[in-house]
Structure formats: structure tokens, C-alpha cells
């Protein structure tokens, strides 16, 4: 009995233990499953599908490869928000990251009269000491500021080439900012004149390595005019300027308006430059021109602050005195007036011969010197001076001696020879009362240069006359084709052959070498012009890819021109993708026509022209009593001579803008186009050339 009771008790405890074990097992599984599902659900809701969750008892294990350390930490935090954070075991890994990219190496070199500054980051392998030593050689040790930093990375491709070119170019650039990057150099500099700018650009382009991209921005200041000269005449041929100088656009407009009021009808050149002797220059010029108009004829000459007024022979003394008195009181205090009323020549029937010296310059460059000179020294000096000006074998001296000549005779002869040297052919005549220079020239500015020269060398009491005619055939620049003609010639070149590219690529095909050589040669023979190289594609493929391909191809053509040492300051490359088709993209011929490179002449936009004209009109209206319509000229810059009736857009690089008579309605500037197609005859009279390429 006792044994069965013990068995019952034992069986009861055994059964209870078994049931407890089973219950505990099921509870543990339930807790594991619940924890795992809850954590997985939370991670999935937060976008962390990459995380793997595994539960063992109360512990929750997180595995998988996290995209980043931040994502790994975020997964741990999320799991800790679902279950006790102490139960979360991190077995995750972080995805391997790429090596840190090297920094962008660059140097900014600033050079001016105060010295040279170096700023930037360079590879440690670059010889920093050598760079600084080269700068010291250029500017001296105290004038070099070294702010360079180094980094332990290999130099990128093209870095050494760029650095070497920049260091060499700095020898030619006394005032410049040079930016050096791997494979490219950007230069912003200032030259002394437009001629110096063109020479500097040519030197840099000749020396640039083939695999280096060079960006040039070289400006030229307005010229320094010395002496600051203005000479206005009214005679039987009408009113005209021999020379005209102004310090600002507003001053130029006011002076030309005053000249028109005095009778100027033809175009006139007025140079904007530096060196004005006083801010009241414009007021003085307007006052003197108005006084000359009241006299009815003669000349007024400004040489800095010296003013010479010469009336016509026969002018009434009372009128002359009135005008001179008004000028003496009306001119600003800084100006000194010298006035002359020539007396009529009295015919006394005598046989006295008026002494004269003449120099004749033939079209072949031969110079004949005749007439009278005061002494042997003057004759030898004049002959030597002429040989220096015109060539030793081109001068024939046949002047006689006359000791009764005026004291200023040698100075006037030398000044006259200087003036004659500016002509292609002409005659110099020196007499006791006047100096006359007449002839032909191919220089549009010859009148102004001669007037400035004589005003500087002669005294205020010396009278001189200039009768120089511009002949276009003698002007070497006139023989250059216009930008429109250049683009038309480019169209002719491309009739027989097109620029081809590798299929689906921006790489030029080998067959494009010949036509690019011809295009480069033609552009080198043209004047400076603003040109756009346009890349176009057909509609096959994605629009974004076509856009990128057209840009790459346009840039490839520009780079090819730079490789041929073409000055590309005014040339830009733009891709237009499939946005400007010229044929049907549904046909093979149409798609072939749409795959093209176009050369487009860039002209001023119509709204810019209208805005500039409005501004000029307002300026002239404030400065004058009326007649502002003719004075509404477009702003000029760079110190270039400007025709009074020709609006000119200001260009820093000195390029020649389109011309439009100011009295006529200005039409909107537009970009004309002539397209060249292999399958059709090309119209070569337009302003745009087209070449096709094959994908």
C-alpha cells in the first residue's frame, strides 16, 4: 500500500515536471518567434530589408551587411525599441567603402607690380621649393608669398604638364591671374594695348601643349593719348575733324553733337582714351567748336590744355574779337587760348620769292627733298632723319641753303617729315606761314595721328593744314574678309567633305583631319570674330544621351582647332542634341542630315542693341539742346576709334561689331545660317556653315 502511494506521488511529480518542460519549451519558442517577427516587421517597415534577424531564447541576433555604419547603428536602435536592448546581439557587418578620393589639386598664381602670391593645394611629389624659387627669380625673394599646401597623393594625369606650362607662361605675364588644374590652365591678364594683347595670345597659343586645355581672358586698357588732341576745321569743303579725343562715351557723344550743330555731316572718328588733362575737357571742346561755327570757318586745335584758334582770311575783325572774347571768358580756367586772324596777302607787284621746303613721297617709297634749309647742319640732319624714316637708299636731297629762314624752320621740317612718314604717298610743304601735309594712306586714323603729332611738336603760333585721304586699297586690314564672308568660305570648304566621328562617340574620325586642317587655315586668315560651334544629333536614343553626345562632339571640334594653334577666345562650343532638326528623323537620309556640326556667327542680340541705343539717347538728351537722335550711338570701349554715325557695341577683346547707321532704324541682330549637306547643294551666301557626321 505504501509502495503504491509512493508511486502515485512520484508519477504525479514526474508528470508535472514533464508538463512544465513541455510548457517551457513552447513558451520559449513562442517568445523567440514573437521577438523575431516583431523585430523583422519593424526593420522592414523602416526599409532595412538587408538585415537578418535570428532569435535564440531571449536573445535576438542581427546579421547581414549594412550599407553604412549609420545604417548598422540604426538597425540596432530599431531592434532595441522592440525588445530589451540588452537582448540584441550585433553580428552585422558594414559594406566595404571605396577608398577616399584624392583632393582636387590646384594653384592660383596672382602676379602684379607688388609681387607674386601662390595659393592652393599641390601633390607632395611636386617640387614646392623649385616652384617658389622660380617665382623668386621673377619677382625677388621679398615679393613672393607662399601659401601652398601639400597632400600625400599621386599627381593626377596632366598635372605636371599644366604646372610646367603655367610657370613658363608667367614669364610673359607681368599682371595676371593664372589658375592651374590637372589638364587645364586658365589665364586672366591685362596687356598694354590691343596689339600687345593679340601678340601675347599668339605666343601663348603657340606654346601650349597638345593635351592641355587653355582658357585665355586677356584685356587691353584704353590707349593713353598724349597729347590729348582735338582739331576741328570748317572750310570750303565743310566741317570735319582732323583729330578727336574724348575720355568717356558721354564726352564723345557731346563733342560729336556739338560738331553736328557746327555743320558736321559726314562720319567722324573720336578716340576714347586715357590722358585727359582736365574733367572740363568736354565743356571746353563744345565751347570752342561753337565759337568756330560762329566765325564761319577756320580751325580750332586742342593740345592738352593749349587751344589754338585760327580764323579764315577775310574774317571781320569785330566778329573775331567778339568770338575770342567769349572764348576767353567761356573756356575753363585751365585752358590757354591763342587766337590768330591771318591778314590778306598784299600784292605789291614785287619779285620776292616766298621760301619753301617740300618733301615728296612716291608710292614706291622714294623721297625727294627740295627747297630751302637754313644751314648745312640742318640739311645733313634732315637727310639723316629722312633716311631713318624712309630707308637709306630711298632719299634724294636737293635742298639749297638760305640763312634768312625763320628760327623754327628746322623744327617744322622735322615734324613734317614725321607726318609724311605716316602716309603711303604724299607731299609735305613748309612755308613761313604754314605747314601743309597732303597725300593718301591706308590708315583710318592717319589724320588724327598727324594732327596729334603736329600739335605736340609745333608751337601754338604755327599754322598747319592736313589733307589726307583714306584709300581702302592701301589698307591691309581692308583686304581681310568680313566675318560673314569667312563663314561663307567655311561653307565652301565643307561641300566636298564632312566632319566625321566614331559611331556613337564624340571621338573624331581619322578622315576629319583634312577638313579640320582646311577650316583651321581659313579661320586663321579671318579677323577676330565670335563663333559658336553647334553640335546636333538625330532623335535616335534617349534625349539626355543625345544632348551629351552633341556637346562632346562640339567640344571635340573646338579642341581640334586649339590643337592647330587657332585663337579660340571668341569661339564657344554648345550641344543642342535633337532639339533643332533640319530634316525628317523618320528617314535615314533625314537622320543623317540632322547629325551635324554647325559653325554659327554670333551677333549682338536685338534687345541689347535697343537697350544700348536708348541709354545713349538719354545721355545725349541730358547733354545737348536737341538733335539727340543722331547722338544715340552704342557704347564703345577699348579705346577704339568710333564713327560718329556708327553705333558700336563695347567689346573688351576689341572685336569689330556690326555697324548700323544711327539715323536708320536698327534691325534686330540675328544669326544667319547656311547649311551644307552631302545630299544637296549648299547655299554659300549665308552666315552659318554645316557639316554632317556619322554615328
Coordinates of C-alpha atoms in Angstrom, one line a residue, residues 257-678:
X257 CA 26.7 116.6 -81.2
X258 CA 28.4 120.0 -80.9
X259 CA 30.2 119.3 -84.2
X260 CA 27.0 118.4 -86.0
X261 CA 25.5 121.6 -84.7
X262 CA 28.5 123.4 -86.3
X263 CA 27.9 121.7 -89.7
X264 CA 29.5 118.3 -89.5
X265 CA 27.6 116.0 -91.8
X266 CA 29.9 113.1 -92.5
X267 CA 31.1 110.4 -90.2
X268 CA 33.9 111.3 -87.7
X269 CA 36.3 109.3 -85.6
X270 CA 36.6 110.1 -82.0
X271 CA 39.0 108.1 -79.9
X272 CA 38.1 107.3 -76.3
X273 CA 41.3 107.1 -74.2
X274 CA 43.2 108.0 -71.1
X275 CA 45.2 111.2 -70.5
X276 CA 42.5 113.9 -70.5
X277 CA 44.1 117.0 -68.9
X278 CA 41.0 118.1 -67.1
X279 CA 37.5 116.9 -66.3
X280 CA 36.2 120.0 -68.1
X281 CA 37.6 118.9 -71.5
X282 CA 34.1 118.3 -72.9
X283 CA 32.9 121.7 -71.9
X284 CA 35.9 123.4 -73.5
X285 CA 35.6 121.4 -76.7
X286 CA 31.9 122.3 -77.0
X287 CA 32.6 126.0 -76.4
X288 CA 35.4 126.2 -78.9
X289 CA 33.5 124.3 -81.6
X290 CA 30.5 126.6 -81.1
X291 CA 32.8 129.7 -81.4
X292 CA 34.4 128.4 -84.6
X293 CA 30.9 127.9 -86.1
X294 CA 30.1 131.5 -85.2
X295 CA 33.2 132.7 -87.0
X296 CA 32.0 130.8 -90.1
X297 CA 35.3 129.0 -90.7
X298 CA 38.8 128.3 -89.7
X299 CA 40.3 125.8 -87.3
X300 CA 40.5 125.1 -83.5
X301 CA 43.1 122.8 -82.1
X302 CA 43.4 121.4 -78.6
X303 CA 46.8 120.0 -77.4
X304 CA 46.2 119.1 -73.8
X305 CA 45.2 122.5 -72.2
X306 CA 46.6 124.6 -75.1
X307 CA 43.9 125.9 -77.5
X308 CA 44.7 127.5 -80.9
X309 CA 42.0 129.3 -82.9
X310 CA 42.8 130.3 -86.4
X311 CA 40.1 132.2 -88.4
X312 CA 39.7 132.3 -92.1
X313 CA 41.4 135.0 -94.1
X314 CA 38.9 137.9 -94.5
X315 CA 37.0 137.3 -91.3
X316 CA 35.7 140.6 -89.9
X317 CA 37.9 141.9 -87.0
X318 CA 34.8 142.8 -84.9
X319 CA 33.4 139.3 -85.2
X320 CA 36.8 137.8 -84.5
X321 CA 37.3 139.9 -81.4
X322 CA 33.8 139.1 -80.2
X323 CA 34.3 135.3 -80.5
X324 CA 37.8 135.4 -79.0
X325 CA 36.4 137.4 -76.0
X326 CA 33.6 134.9 -75.5
X327 CA 36.1 132.0 -75.6
X328 CA 38.5 133.7 -73.2
X329 CA 35.7 134.0 -70.7
X330 CA 33.8 130.8 -71.5
X331 CA 36.7 128.3 -71.5
X332 CA 37.5 126.7 -68.2
X333 CA 40.4 128.4 -66.3
X334 CA 42.9 125.6 -67.0
X335 CA 42.9 126.3 -70.8
X336 CA 45.1 128.8 -72.5
X337 CA 43.8 130.3 -75.8
X338 CA 46.0 131.5 -78.6
X339 CA 44.0 133.2 -81.4
X340 CA 45.1 134.2 -84.9
X341 CA 43.4 136.2 -87.6
X342 CA 45.5 135.8 -90.8
X343 CA 46.0 139.0 -92.8
X344 CA 45.3 139.1 -96.5
X345 CA 48.4 138.8 -98.7
X346 CA 49.2 142.2 -100.2
X347 CA 50.0 142.1 -103.9
X348 CA 52.7 144.8 -104.3
X349 CA 54.0 143.6 -107.7
X350 CA 57.4 142.8 -106.2
X351 CA 59.5 139.9 -107.3
X352 CA 60.3 138.4 -103.9
X353 CA 60.1 134.6 -103.9
X354 CA 58.4 133.0 -100.8
X355 CA 60.9 130.4 -99.4
X356 CA 59.5 126.9 -99.3
X357 CA 60.7 123.4 -98.4
X358 CA 59.0 120.4 -100.0
X359 CA 59.3 116.6 -99.5
X360 CA 57.6 114.3 -102.0
X361 CA 56.9 110.6 -101.1
X362 CA 56.2 108.4 -104.1
X363 CA 54.0 105.2 -103.9
X364 CA 57.3 103.3 -104.4
X365 CA 58.7 104.8 -101.2
X366 CA 61.1 107.2 -102.8
X367 CA 61.5 110.6 -101.2
X368 CA 62.6 113.8 -102.9
X369 CA 63.7 116.7 -100.6
X370 CA 63.8 120.1 -102.3
X371 CA 63.5 123.8 -101.4
X372 CA 65.4 125.7 -98.7
X373 CA 67.1 124.9 -95.4
X374 CA 68.9 127.4 -93.1
X375 CA 72.4 125.8 -92.9
X376 CA 74.5 122.7 -93.7
X377 CA 73.9 121.1 -90.3
X378 CA 70.1 121.3 -90.8
X379 CA 70.4 119.9 -94.3
X380 CA 72.5 116.9 -93.1
X381 CA 70.2 116.4 -90.1
X382 CA 67.1 116.4 -92.4
X383 CA 68.7 114.0 -94.8
X384 CA 69.7 111.6 -92.0
X385 CA 66.3 111.9 -90.4
X386 CA 64.6 111.1 -93.7
X387 CA 66.8 108.1 -94.3
X388 CA 65.9 106.8 -90.9
X389 CA 62.2 107.2 -91.6
X390 CA 62.1 106.1 -95.3
X391 CA 65.2 104.0 -95.8
X392 CA 68.8 105.0 -96.6
X393 CA 68.6 104.3 -100.3
X394 CA 65.2 105.9 -100.9
X395 CA 66.1 109.6 -100.1
X396 CA 67.4 112.2 -102.5
X397 CA 68.4 115.5 -101.0
X398 CA 68.3 118.5 -103.4
X399 CA 67.7 121.4 -100.9
X400 CA 69.6 124.7 -101.1
X401 CA 70.8 126.9 -98.2
X402 CA 69.1 130.1 -97.1
X403 CA 70.2 131.8 -93.9
X404 CA 67.2 134.1 -93.8
X405 CA 64.7 131.4 -92.9
X406 CA 62.7 131.6 -89.6
X407 CA 64.3 130.1 -86.4
X408 CA 61.5 127.5 -86.2
X409 CA 62.2 126.2 -89.7
X410 CA 64.2 123.1 -88.8
X411 CA 61.6 122.0 -86.2
X412 CA 58.8 122.4 -88.7
X413 CA 60.7 120.4 -91.3
X414 CA 61.4 117.5 -88.9
X415 CA 57.8 117.5 -87.7
X416 CA 56.6 117.5 -91.3
X417 CA 58.8 114.5 -92.2
X418 CA 57.4 112.6 -89.2
X419 CA 53.9 113.4 -90.5
X420 CA 54.8 112.4 -94.1
X421 CA 56.1 109.0 -92.8
X422 CA 52.6 108.1 -91.8
X423 CA 51.4 108.2 -95.4
X424 CA 51.7 105.8 -98.3
X425 CA 52.5 108.7 -100.6
X426 CA 52.1 112.4 -100.4
X427 CA 53.6 115.9 -100.2
X428 CA 55.0 118.0 -97.4
X429 CA 55.1 121.7 -97.9
X430 CA 56.8 124.1 -95.4
X431 CA 56.5 127.9 -95.8
X432 CA 57.0 130.8 -93.4
X433 CA 53.2 131.0 -92.8
X434 CA 52.1 127.4 -92.8
X435 CA 52.9 123.7 -92.9
X436 CA 50.8 121.5 -95.3
X437 CA 50.6 117.7 -95.4
X438 CA 48.6 116.1 -98.2
X439 CA 48.5 112.5 -99.6
X440 CA 47.0 109.1 -99.4
X441 CA 47.0 106.4 -96.7
X442 CA 45.6 103.1 -95.8
X443 CA 45.3 104.0 -92.1
X444 CA 41.9 105.2 -91.0
X445 CA 43.5 107.1 -88.0
X446 CA 46.2 108.9 -90.0
X447 CA 44.5 112.3 -89.8
X448 CA 44.2 112.0 -86.0
X449 CA 47.8 110.8 -85.6
X450 CA 49.2 113.6 -87.8
X451 CA 47.2 116.2 -86.0
X452 CA 48.3 114.9 -82.6
X453 CA 52.0 114.8 -83.8
X454 CA 52.0 118.3 -85.2
X455 CA 50.1 119.7 -82.2
X456 CA 52.8 118.3 -79.9
X457 CA 55.9 119.4 -81.9
X458 CA 54.8 122.8 -83.2
X459 CA 54.2 126.0 -81.3
X460 CA 50.7 127.5 -80.9
X461 CA 51.6 130.2 -83.4
X462 CA 52.4 127.7 -86.1
X463 CA 49.6 127.2 -88.7
X464 CA 49.2 123.8 -90.4
X465 CA 46.8 122.1 -92.7
X466 CA 46.1 118.4 -93.2
X467 CA 44.7 117.0 -96.4
X468 CA 45.0 113.2 -96.1
X469 CA 42.7 110.8 -98.0
X470 CA 42.0 107.3 -96.8
X471 CA 42.2 104.8 -99.7
X472 CA 40.8 101.4 -98.9
X473 CA 43.0 99.6 -101.3
X474 CA 46.0 100.7 -99.3
X475 CA 44.6 99.3 -96.0
X476 CA 46.0 95.9 -95.2
X477 CA 43.1 95.2 -92.9
X478 CA 40.5 96.0 -95.5
X479 CA 41.8 93.1 -97.5
X480 CA 40.7 90.7 -94.8
X481 CA 37.3 89.1 -95.3
X482 CA 34.4 90.0 -93.1
X483 CA 33.2 87.5 -90.6
X484 CA 30.2 86.8 -92.8
X485 CA 32.5 86.1 -95.8
X486 CA 34.6 83.9 -93.6
X487 CA 31.7 81.8 -92.6
X488 CA 30.6 81.5 -96.2
X489 CA 34.1 80.4 -97.1
X490 CA 33.9 77.7 -94.4
X491 CA 30.7 76.6 -96.1
X492 CA 32.5 76.2 -99.4
X493 CA 35.2 74.1 -97.8
X494 CA 32.7 71.6 -96.4
X495 CA 30.9 71.0 -99.7
X496 CA 33.0 68.0 -100.6
X497 CA 33.8 66.6 -97.2
X498 CA 32.1 66.4 -93.8
X499 CA 33.5 66.2 -90.2
X500 CA 33.0 62.6 -89.2
X501 CA 33.1 61.0 -85.7
X502 CA 33.4 57.4 -84.5
X503 CA 30.0 55.8 -84.4
X504 CA 28.1 56.7 -81.2
X505 CA 31.1 58.6 -79.9
X506 CA 32.5 62.1 -79.5
X507 CA 35.9 61.0 -80.9
X508 CA 36.8 62.5 -84.2
X509 CA 37.3 60.1 -87.1
X510 CA 40.7 60.0 -88.8
X511 CA 39.0 61.2 -92.0
X512 CA 38.1 64.5 -90.3
X513 CA 41.8 65.6 -90.2
X514 CA 41.9 67.1 -93.7
X515 CA 38.7 69.2 -93.4
X516 CA 39.7 70.4 -89.9
X517 CA 43.1 71.5 -91.3
X518 CA 41.3 73.4 -94.0
X519 CA 38.8 75.0 -91.5
X520 CA 41.7 76.0 -89.2
X521 CA 43.6 77.6 -92.0
X522 CA 40.6 79.6 -93.1
X523 CA 39.8 80.8 -89.6
X524 CA 43.4 81.9 -89.1
X525 CA 43.1 84.1 -92.2
X526 CA 39.9 85.8 -90.9
X527 CA 39.6 88.7 -88.5
X528 CA 38.6 88.2 -84.9
X529 CA 35.0 87.0 -84.7
X530 CA 32.6 85.5 -82.2
X531 CA 31.7 82.0 -83.4
X532 CA 29.6 79.2 -82.0
X533 CA 30.3 75.6 -82.8
X534 CA 26.9 73.8 -82.5
X535 CA 26.6 70.0 -82.1
X536 CA 23.3 68.4 -83.3
X537 CA 22.1 64.7 -83.4
X538 CA 19.1 62.8 -84.7
X539 CA 16.3 61.6 -82.4
X540 CA 17.6 58.0 -82.0
X541 CA 18.2 57.1 -78.4
X542 CA 17.4 59.0 -75.2
X543 CA 17.2 62.7 -75.3
X544 CA 19.8 63.2 -72.5
X545 CA 22.3 60.9 -74.2
X546 CA 21.9 62.9 -77.5
X547 CA 22.4 66.1 -75.6
X548 CA 25.6 64.9 -74.0
X549 CA 26.8 63.4 -77.3
X550 CA 26.2 66.7 -79.2
X551 CA 28.1 68.7 -76.6
X552 CA 31.0 66.3 -76.6
X553 CA 31.3 66.5 -80.4
X554 CA 31.1 70.3 -80.5
X555 CA 33.8 70.4 -77.8
X556 CA 35.9 67.9 -79.8
X557 CA 35.9 70.2 -82.8
X558 CA 36.8 73.2 -80.6
X559 CA 39.7 71.2 -79.1
X560 CA 40.9 70.2 -82.6
X561 CA 41.0 73.9 -83.6
X562 CA 43.0 74.7 -80.4
X563 CA 45.4 71.8 -81.2
X564 CA 46.0 73.6 -84.5
X565 CA 47.0 76.8 -82.7
X566 CA 43.9 78.7 -83.6
X567 CA 43.0 81.6 -81.4
X568 CA 39.6 80.5 -79.9
X569 CA 39.0 83.4 -77.5
X570 CA 35.7 84.2 -79.2
X571 CA 34.7 80.6 -80.1
X572 CA 32.4 78.6 -77.9
X573 CA 31.1 75.0 -78.2
X574 CA 27.5 74.1 -77.4
X575 CA 25.5 70.9 -77.9
X576 CA 21.8 71.0 -78.8
X577 CA 21.0 67.3 -79.0
X578 CA 18.0 66.5 -81.1
X579 CA 16.2 69.8 -80.3
X580 CA 16.9 71.5 -83.7
X581 CA 16.3 69.0 -86.5
X582 CA 16.6 70.3 -90.1
X583 CA 15.2 67.1 -91.7
X584 CA 12.7 64.3 -91.0
X585 CA 14.0 61.9 -88.4
X586 CA 11.8 59.1 -89.7
X587 CA 14.1 58.5 -92.7
X588 CA 17.8 57.5 -92.8
X589 CA 18.7 60.5 -95.0
X590 CA 16.9 62.8 -92.6
X591 CA 18.7 61.4 -89.6
X592 CA 22.0 61.7 -91.5
X593 CA 21.3 65.4 -92.2
X594 CA 20.4 66.0 -88.5
X595 CA 23.7 64.6 -87.3
X596 CA 25.8 67.6 -87.9
X597 CA 28.2 70.3 -86.7
X598 CA 27.3 73.9 -87.4
X599 CA 29.5 77.0 -87.3
X600 CA 27.3 79.9 -86.4
X601 CA 28.3 83.6 -86.4
X602 CA 27.4 85.2 -83.1
X603 CA 26.0 88.7 -83.5
X604 CA 24.6 91.1 -80.8
X605 CA 21.1 90.4 -79.6
X606 CA 18.3 92.8 -80.6
X607 CA 17.3 93.6 -77.1
X608 CA 20.8 94.5 -76.1
X609 CA 21.1 96.8 -79.1
X610 CA 17.8 98.6 -78.3
X611 CA 18.8 99.0 -74.7
X612 CA 22.1 100.4 -75.6
X613 CA 20.6 102.9 -78.1
X614 CA 18.1 104.0 -75.5
X615 CA 20.8 104.6 -72.9
X616 CA 22.8 106.6 -75.4
X617 CA 19.8 108.7 -76.4
X618 CA 19.1 109.6 -72.8
X619 CA 22.8 110.6 -72.3
X620 CA 22.8 112.8 -75.3
X621 CA 19.5 114.4 -74.4
X622 CA 20.9 115.4 -71.0
X623 CA 24.0 116.9 -72.5
X624 CA 22.6 118.8 -75.5
X625 CA 19.7 121.1 -76.5
X626 CA 18.5 118.7 -79.2
X627 CA 19.4 116.6 -82.2
X628 CA 19.8 113.6 -79.9
X629 CA 18.7 111.1 -82.4
X630 CA 22.0 111.1 -84.3
X631 CA 23.9 111.0 -81.0
X632 CA 22.3 107.8 -79.7
X633 CA 25.3 105.8 -80.6
X634 CA 26.1 102.5 -78.9
X635 CA 28.8 102.4 -76.3
X636 CA 32.4 101.9 -77.3
X637 CA 35.3 100.5 -75.4
X638 CA 38.9 99.5 -75.6
X639 CA 39.9 102.9 -76.9
X640 CA 39.0 102.2 -80.5
X641 CA 38.1 104.9 -83.0
X642 CA 34.4 105.2 -83.5
X643 CA 32.5 106.5 -86.4
X644 CA 30.1 109.3 -85.4
X645 CA 27.2 107.8 -87.3
X646 CA 28.0 104.2 -86.4
X647 CA 26.8 102.6 -83.1
X648 CA 29.4 100.3 -81.8
X649 CA 29.0 97.7 -79.1
X650 CA 31.7 97.7 -76.4
X651 CA 33.9 94.6 -76.7
X652 CA 36.7 94.1 -74.2
X653 CA 38.7 92.0 -76.6
X654 CA 38.5 94.6 -79.3
X655 CA 36.4 92.6 -81.8
X656 CA 34.7 94.5 -84.6
X657 CA 30.9 94.7 -84.0
X658 CA 28.2 95.1 -86.7
X659 CA 27.7 98.6 -87.9
X660 CA 24.3 100.4 -88.4
X661 CA 23.7 104.0 -89.3
X662 CA 22.3 105.7 -86.3
X663 CA 19.7 107.6 -88.3
X664 CA 18.2 104.5 -89.6
X665 CA 16.0 102.0 -87.7
X666 CA 18.2 99.3 -86.1
X667 CA 17.1 95.9 -87.1
X668 CA 17.4 93.1 -84.5
X669 CA 20.7 91.3 -84.8
X670 CA 20.3 87.8 -85.9
X671 CA 22.4 84.7 -86.7
X672 CA 22.0 83.7 -90.3
X673 CA 22.7 80.2 -91.2
X674 CA 23.7 78.3 -94.3
X675 CA 23.6 74.6 -94.1
X676 CA 25.9 72.3 -96.0
X677 CA 24.5 68.8 -96.7
X678 CA 26.2 66.0 -98.5

